[in-house]
Coordinates of C-alpha atoms in Angstrom, one line a residue:
Chain A
M282 CA -42.9 -7.2 15.2
T283 CA -44.1 -7.4 11.6
I284 CA -42.0 -5.8 8.9
Y285 CA -42.7 -5.8 5.2
I286 CA -40.0 -6.6 2.6
D287 CA -39.9 -5.7 -1.0
T288 CA -38.4 -7.8 -3.9
D289 CA -34.9 -6.4 -3.0
Y290 CA -35.4 -7.5 0.6
K291 CA -35.5 -3.9 1.8
C292 CA -37.6 -3.4 4.9
H293 CA -40.7 -1.3 5.3
T294 CA -42.8 -0.6 8.4
A295 CA -46.2 -0.5 6.6
P296 CA -47.8 -2.9 4.2
G297 CA -48.0 -2.0 0.5
D298 CA -48.3 -3.5 -3.0
G299 CA -45.6 -6.1 -3.7
L300 CA -44.5 -6.2 0.0
T301 CA -44.3 -9.5 2.0
A302 CA -45.0 -9.5 5.7
V303 CA -42.3 -11.0 7.9
E304 CA -42.3 -11.6 11.6
T305 CA -39.1 -11.0 13.4
D306 CA -37.9 -9.9 16.9
Y307 CA -34.8 -8.2 15.4
F308 CA -36.4 -4.8 15.1
D309 CA -38.2 -4.7 18.4
G310 CA -37.7 -1.2 19.8
K311 CA -36.3 0.2 16.6
C312 CA -37.6 3.4 15.0
A313 CA -39.1 3.4 11.5
A314 CA -36.0 5.2 10.0
Y315 CA -33.8 2.4 11.4
V316 CA -36.0 -0.4 10.1
E317 CA -36.3 1.1 6.7
G318 CA -32.6 1.3 6.3
Y319 CA -32.2 -2.4 6.7
R320 CA -32.3 -5.4 4.4
F321 CA -33.9 -8.6 5.7
V322 CA -33.4 -11.8 3.7
P323 CA -35.5 -14.6 5.2
A324 CA -34.2 -18.1 5.7
G325 CA -34.5 -20.2 2.5
E326 CA -34.2 -17.1 0.3
A327 CA -31.2 -15.3 -1.2
W328 CA -30.4 -11.8 -2.3
T329 CA -28.0 -11.1 -5.2
R330 CA -26.1 -7.9 -4.8
P331 CA -25.7 -5.8 -8.0
D332 CA -22.1 -7.1 -8.4
G333 CA -23.4 -10.7 -8.5
V334 CA -22.5 -11.8 -5.0
V335 CA -25.2 -13.9 -3.4
F336 CA -26.2 -13.7 0.2
A337 CA -28.3 -16.5 1.6
G338 CA -30.9 -15.8 4.4
E339 CA -31.4 -15.3 7.1
M340 CA -29.3 -12.2 6.8
V341 CA -30.0 -8.9 8.4
C342 CA -27.7 -5.9 7.6
P343 CA -28.1 -2.3 6.5
W344 CA -28.5 -1.1 3.0
K345 CA -28.3 2.6 4.1
P346 CA -25.1 3.7 5.8
W347 CA -25.3 2.2 9.3
R348 CA -24.0 5.3 11.0
E349 CA -26.9 7.3 9.7
L350 CA -29.4 4.6 10.9
D351 CA -27.7 4.5 14.3
N352 CA -27.9 8.3 14.7
A353 CA -31.7 8.1 13.8
Q354 CA -32.2 5.4 16.4
R355 CA -30.3 7.3 19.1
A356 CA -32.3 10.5 18.4
Y357 CA -35.5 8.4 18.6
E358 CA -34.4 6.9 21.9
Q359 CA -33.5 10.3 23.3
E360 CA -36.9 11.6 22.3
R361 CA -38.6 8.7 24.0
L362 CA -36.5 9.3 27.1
E363 CA -37.5 13.0 27.2
I364 CA -41.2 12.1 26.7
L365 CA -41.0 9.5 29.5
T366 CA -39.1 11.9 31.8
A367 CA -41.7 14.6 31.2
Q368 CA -44.5 12.1 32.0
N369 CA -42.7 11.0 35.1
E370 CA -42.4 14.6 36.2
E371 CA -46.1 15.1 35.6
Y372 CA -47.0 12.0 37.6
E373 CA -44.7 13.0 40.5
K374 CA -46.3 16.5 40.5
A375 CA -49.8 15.0 40.5
L376 CA -48.7 12.6 43.3
S377 CA -47.3 15.5 45.4
E378 CA -50.6 17.4 44.9
I379 CA -52.6 14.4 46.1
E380 CA -50.3 14.0 49.1
E381 CA -50.7 17.7 49.9
A382 CA -54.5 17.4 49.6
L383 CA -54.5 14.4 51.9
K384 CA -52.6 16.2 54.7
Chain B
M189 CA 71.8 -9.8 -12.0
G190 CA 69.6 -12.9 -12.6
E191 CA 66.2 -13.1 -14.2
M192 CA 63.2 -12.3 -12.0
I193 CA 61.0 -15.3 -11.3
P194 CA 57.5 -14.9 -10.0
L195 CA 57.5 -16.1 -6.5
Y196 CA 53.8 -17.3 -6.5
G197 CA 53.3 -18.2 -10.1
F198 CA 50.5 -16.4 -12.0
G199 CA 47.9 -16.4 -9.2
G200 CA 46.7 -13.7 -6.9
K201 CA 47.6 -13.0 -3.4
N202 CA 49.4 -15.8 -1.6
G203 CA 49.5 -17.7 -4.9
A204 CA 45.7 -18.2 -5.1
A205 CA 44.5 -18.8 -8.7
L206 CA 42.6 -16.0 -10.5
S207 CA 39.3 -16.6 -12.2
N208 CA 37.1 -15.1 -14.8
L209 CA 33.4 -14.2 -14.1
T210 CA 31.1 -14.1 -17.1
V211 CA 27.9 -12.2 -16.3
T212 CA 24.8 -12.5 -18.4
A213 CA 22.6 -9.5 -17.7
P214 CA 19.8 -7.5 -19.4
V215 CA 21.1 -5.6 -22.5
G216 CA 22.1 -2.1 -21.6
A217 CA 22.4 -2.7 -17.9
T218 CA 25.4 -1.5 -16.0
V219 CA 27.2 -4.3 -14.3
T220 CA 29.4 -3.8 -11.2
I221 CA 31.1 -6.5 -9.1
S222 CA 32.5 -6.0 -5.7
K223 CA 34.2 -7.9 -2.9
D224 CA 35.1 -6.8 0.5
G225 CA 33.9 -3.3 -0.2
K226 CA 36.0 -2.9 -3.3
S227 CA 34.6 -2.7 -6.7
K228 CA 35.9 -3.5 -10.2
P229 CA 35.2 -0.9 -12.9
S230 CA 31.6 -1.1 -14.1
K231 CA 30.8 -2.5 -17.5
V232 CA 27.8 -2.0 -19.7
A233 CA 26.2 -5.2 -21.0
T234 CA 25.8 -3.9 -24.6
T235 CA 25.5 -7.5 -25.9
G236 CA 24.0 -9.0 -22.7
T237 CA 27.3 -10.5 -21.6
V238 CA 30.3 -8.9 -19.8
V239 CA 33.4 -10.6 -18.5
F240 CA 35.5 -9.7 -15.5
K241 CA 38.9 -11.2 -15.6
G242 CA 41.5 -11.9 -13.0
L243 CA 39.3 -12.2 -9.9
E244 CA 40.3 -13.6 -6.6
T245 CA 38.4 -16.5 -5.2
G246 CA 35.8 -15.7 -2.6
T247 CA 32.3 -14.1 -2.4
W248 CA 31.5 -11.5 -5.0
T249 CA 28.4 -9.3 -5.3
I250 CA 27.1 -8.6 -8.8
T251 CA 25.0 -5.5 -9.1
I252 CA 23.1 -4.4 -12.2
S253 CA 21.2 -1.2 -12.7
N254 CA 19.5 0.7 -15.4
G255 CA 18.8 4.0 -13.8
T256 CA 15.4 2.9 -12.4
E257 CA 15.9 -0.6 -11.2
T258 CA 18.7 -2.4 -9.3
A259 CA 19.3 -6.0 -8.6
N260 CA 22.0 -7.8 -6.7
K261 CA 23.3 -11.4 -6.7
T262 CA 26.0 -13.0 -4.6
V263 CA 28.3 -15.6 -6.1
E264 CA 31.0 -17.8 -4.6
I265 CA 34.0 -17.9 -7.1
K266 CA 36.4 -20.7 -6.8
A267 CA 37.2 -21.0 -10.6
D268 CA 35.9 -19.5 -13.8
Y269 CA 32.2 -18.8 -13.2
N270 CA 29.1 -18.0 -15.3
A271 CA 26.3 -16.0 -13.6
E272 CA 23.0 -14.8 -14.8
I273 CA 21.2 -11.9 -13.2
T274 CA 18.0 -10.1 -14.1
F275 CA 16.0 -7.3 -12.6
F276 CA 13.6 -8.9 -10.2
S277 CA 10.1 -7.6 -10.0
A278 CA 7.0 -9.2 -8.6
T279 CA 3.8 -7.4 -7.7
I280 CA 1.4 -8.1 -4.9
N281 CA -1.8 -6.2 -5.5
I282 CA -3.2 -5.6 -2.1
T283 CA -6.7 -4.4 -1.3
Y284 CA -7.3 -3.7 2.4
P285 CA -9.6 -1.6 4.6
A286 CA -8.9 2.1 3.9
G287 CA -7.4 4.0 6.8
L288 CA -5.1 1.2 7.9
T289 CA -1.4 1.0 7.6
C290 CA -0.1 -1.8 5.4
T291 CA 3.4 -3.3 5.3
A292 CA 5.1 -6.1 3.5
T293 CA 8.2 -7.8 4.8
D294 CA 10.3 -10.9 4.0
G295 CA 12.1 -10.6 7.3
V296 CA 15.0 -8.6 5.7
T297 CA 13.3 -5.9 3.7
T298 CA 10.2 -4.1 4.9
L299 CA 8.1 -2.1 2.4
T300 CA 5.3 0.3 3.6
A301 CA 2.3 1.3 1.6
P302 CA 2.7 5.0 0.6
D303 CA -0.8 5.9 2.0
T304 CA -3.8 4.3 3.7
S305 CA -6.1 4.5 0.7
G306 CA -6.9 0.8 0.8
T307 CA -5.1 -0.3 -2.4
W308 CA -1.4 -0.8 -2.9
A309 CA 0.5 -2.4 -5.9
C310 CA 3.4 -3.6 -3.8
V311 CA 6.5 -4.3 -5.9
V312 CA 8.8 -6.7 -4.1
P313 CA 12.5 -6.9 -5.0
N314 CA 13.1 -10.5 -4.4
A315 CA 11.6 -14.0 -4.2
G316 CA 10.6 -15.4 -0.9
T317 CA 7.9 -15.5 1.7
W318 CA 6.3 -12.1 2.1
T319 CA 4.0 -11.3 5.0
I320 CA 1.5 -8.5 4.4
A321 CA 0.4 -7.0 7.7
L322 CA -2.3 -4.5 8.4
G323 CA -2.5 -2.0 11.3
N324 CA -5.4 -3.9 12.8
G325 CA -3.4 -7.1 13.4
L326 CA -4.6 -9.0 10.4
R327 CA -1.9 -10.5 8.1
E328 CA -1.6 -12.6 5.0
V329 CA 1.4 -14.5 3.6
V330 CA 2.4 -14.6 -0.1
T331 CA 5.1 -16.8 -1.5
I332 CA 6.9 -15.3 -4.5
A333 CA 8.9 -17.7 -6.6
A334 CA 9.9 -15.9 -9.7
T335 CA 10.2 -12.5 -11.2
G336 CA 7.1 -11.2 -13.1
E337 CA 4.7 -13.0 -10.7
R338 CA 1.5 -11.1 -9.8
H339 CA -0.5 -12.0 -6.7
T340 CA -3.7 -10.5 -5.3
V341 CA -4.5 -10.2 -1.6
N342 CA -8.0 -9.1 -0.9
K343 CA -9.1 -11.6 1.8
W344 CA -8.1 -11.1 5.4
Y345 CA -8.5 -14.2 7.4
I346 CA -9.6 -14.0 11.1
I347 CA -9.6 -17.8 11.1
R348 CA -7.8 -19.8 8.4
S349 CA -8.1 -23.6 8.4
G350 CA -9.2 -23.5 12.0
V351 CA -6.3 -21.3 13.2
P352 CA -7.2 -17.9 14.5
A353 CA -5.1 -14.9 13.3
D354 CA -3.0 -12.8 15.7
I355 CA -6.0 -10.6 16.3
G356 CA -7.3 -13.4 18.6
F357 CA -10.6 -15.2 18.6
S358 CA -11.5 -16.3 22.2
T359 CA -13.6 -13.6 23.7
Q360 CA -17.0 -14.7 25.0
I361 CA -20.0 -12.9 23.7
I362 CA -21.6 -13.2 27.2
S363 CA -19.1 -12.9 29.9
N364 CA -20.1 -15.8 32.1
R365 CA -20.8 -18.3 29.3
T366 CA -17.7 -20.0 28.1
V367 CA -17.8 -22.0 24.8
P368 CA -15.6 -25.1 25.0
T369 CA -13.4 -25.4 22.0
T370 CA -11.6 -28.3 20.4
Q371 CA -8.9 -28.0 17.7
G372 CA -9.7 -30.3 14.8
D373 CA -7.8 -31.0 11.6
G374 CA -8.4 -27.8 9.6
Y375 CA -11.2 -26.5 11.8
I376 CA -12.0 -25.4 15.4
N377 CA -15.0 -26.9 17.1
Y378 CA -17.3 -24.9 19.4
K379 CA -19.7 -27.0 21.5
E380 CA -22.1 -25.7 24.0
A381 CA -23.2 -28.3 26.6
N382 CA -25.2 -26.5 29.2
G383 CA -28.2 -25.5 27.1
D384 CA -27.3 -21.8 27.3
A385 CA -27.2 -19.5 24.4
T386 CA -23.6 -18.3 24.0
G387 CA -20.9 -17.3 21.4
V388 CA -17.4 -16.2 20.7
L389 CA -15.9 -13.0 19.2
T390 CA -12.6 -11.6 18.1
D391 CA -10.5 -10.4 20.9
N392 CA -10.2 -7.0 19.3
A393 CA -12.6 -4.9 17.3
I394 CA -11.9 -4.7 13.6
D395 CA -12.5 -1.6 11.4
V396 CA -14.8 -3.0 8.6
T397 CA -15.0 0.3 6.7
S398 CA -14.3 -0.6 3.1
V399 CA -15.0 -4.3 3.7
N400 CA -17.1 -5.8 1.0
K401 CA -18.4 -8.8 2.8
I402 CA -17.7 -11.0 5.8
V403 CA -17.8 -14.7 5.2
A404 CA -17.6 -17.8 7.4
D405 CA -17.2 -21.4 6.2
I406 CA -18.7 -23.6 8.9
N407 CA -20.2 -27.0 9.5
I408 CA -23.2 -27.1 11.9
V409 CA -23.1 -30.4 13.8
T410 CA -26.0 -29.7 16.1
V411 CA -28.4 -26.8 15.7
G412 CA -28.7 -24.9 19.0
T413 CA -31.9 -23.3 20.1
S414 CA -32.7 -20.0 21.8
S415 CA -35.7 -17.8 22.4
N416 CA -34.2 -15.0 20.4
T417 CA -33.7 -15.2 16.6
R418 CA -30.0 -14.1 16.8
F419 CA -29.1 -17.1 18.9
N420 CA -31.6 -19.6 17.5
G421 CA -29.2 -21.6 15.4
T422 CA -25.6 -20.6 14.4
S423 CA -25.2 -16.9 13.5
L424 CA -22.3 -15.0 12.1
V425 CA -22.6 -11.7 14.0
L426 CA -21.1 -8.2 14.3
T427 CA -21.3 -6.5 17.7
P428 CA -20.0 -3.1 18.9
G429 CA -19.0 -4.6 22.2
K430 CA -17.9 -7.9 23.8
A431 CA -18.2 -10.0 26.9
Y432 CA -21.7 -8.7 27.6
S433 CA -23.0 -9.0 31.2
S434 CA -26.2 -10.7 30.2
Y435 CA -28.0 -12.6 27.4
S436 CA -30.4 -9.7 26.9
A437 CA -27.5 -7.2 26.6
A438 CA -25.9 -9.4 23.9
V439 CA -29.1 -9.8 22.0
A440 CA -29.6 -6.0 22.0
D441 CA -26.1 -5.4 20.6
I442 CA -26.0 -8.0 17.8
T443 CA -26.4 -5.5 15.1
H444 CA -25.9 -7.4 11.9
Y445 CA -26.1 -11.2 11.4
N446 CA -26.5 -14.1 9.1
L447 CA -28.1 -17.1 10.7
S448 CA -28.5 -20.8 9.7
R449 CA -30.5 -23.5 11.2
T450 CA -29.4 -26.1 8.7
K451 CA -27.0 -28.9 9.7
G452 CA -24.0 -29.5 7.5
R453 CA -21.6 -27.2 5.7
N454 CA -22.8 -23.6 5.5
N455 CA -21.4 -20.4 4.1
L456 CA -22.6 -17.6 6.2
S457 CA -22.0 -14.1 4.8
I458 CA -22.9 -10.5 5.6
D459 CA -23.0 -7.7 3.1
A460 CA -20.8 -5.1 4.7
T461 CA -20.9 -2.4 2.1
S462 CA -23.0 -0.1 4.3
I463 CA -21.3 -0.9 7.6
T464 CA -18.5 1.3 8.9
G465 CA -16.5 1.6 12.1
N466 CA -15.1 -0.9 14.5
W467 CA -16.9 -4.2 15.2
Y468 CA -16.2 -7.5 16.9
V469 CA -16.8 -10.4 14.6
G470 CA -17.9 -13.8 15.7
F471 CA -20.6 -16.4 16.2
A472 CA -23.7 -16.7 18.4
I473 CA -25.2 -20.1 19.0
G474 CA -28.2 -21.5 20.8
G475 CA -28.1 -23.9 23.7
K476 CA -26.5 -27.3 22.8
G477 CA -25.2 -25.7 19.6
N478 CA -22.2 -27.5 18.1
F479 CA -20.3 -26.3 15.0
N480 CA -16.9 -26.3 13.3
V481 CA -15.3 -23.2 11.9
Y482 CA -13.0 -23.7 8.9
D483 CA -12.5 -20.2 7.8
L484 CA -13.7 -16.7 8.7
W485 CA -12.5 -13.8 6.6
L486 CA -13.1 -10.2 5.5
E487 CA -13.2 -9.6 1.8
V488 CA -12.3 -6.1 0.6

């Protein structure tokens, strides 16, 4: 998927001024809240933490508390599961109705 | 009645000669000496020197105290003897992941951090080799040579000079894909030969809460390849689990990583300031990947 990183290498899910598009498979299946809590430093670049420590790319790690991001992702996956379950129930109901009509 | 003549001359028991012990101690310190559980009357080192006269030969323990500090020294007295004793105090400033227990021992004395706050100014009472051990199995060794020394411990090595710590470093990241290892001089080599993405992790998860960064000093001999970014090169990785049943399961669970596709010496590091909880730490490599690990550590 395409993500967009700012000058501090924080990830965004939509393009915007000053953002650079990056292709990565790391965030496949992740919700926007999860993606936007991460920092992505591409290969060949480096991010300097406020205390002066330098991290060379390619580095992928959270800048927001990871537990918070994980909770958001779990809630997103639960919501997706409930939607898919509801859809399956609708399909099964429709299929049963078709089977009844064909009897 | 005749004059009494000493049977054993002017010596001690059984005629052994008596000696004098001159102790140089901190001014104002109270000096006590003892042997076989019996003490001589204490003396205060008002000038920095006290003398104990008429001592039997043998092993004597000198003890000094000033109300807050105490120090001991054992001396073997065979003749007149001069001994110097000071209050010994060396400090090991330890920073460790908060929440863990922390102890320091020289094999005789064991000191325990008063809390699990993550910082401990550990004052050791004597020189020697002190092992600092955390509740998660990581440990560091500090050699204290003299009083007044100050040391800092804020790096906790998972692998040091190619030797894994007691926490262990031999668990496969994918259960059916072993990574052959060879012990080198100061490093450990991992070489994948079948063309399969694979990797290796710590045997136990490590609580990285309060860890500042995770760093690996490696040398990439051959860059491995894989269809997924996380394995396409050599990655320093954190995973919540280990020995995954499949490649895709491992891919899905590599939650934080630093990847290099550049041959030669690399420093891979992950900013861990926003990562909490227990994680397995290790490496993911692509098929035919070959690399040496010199050091892998957590910095607090």
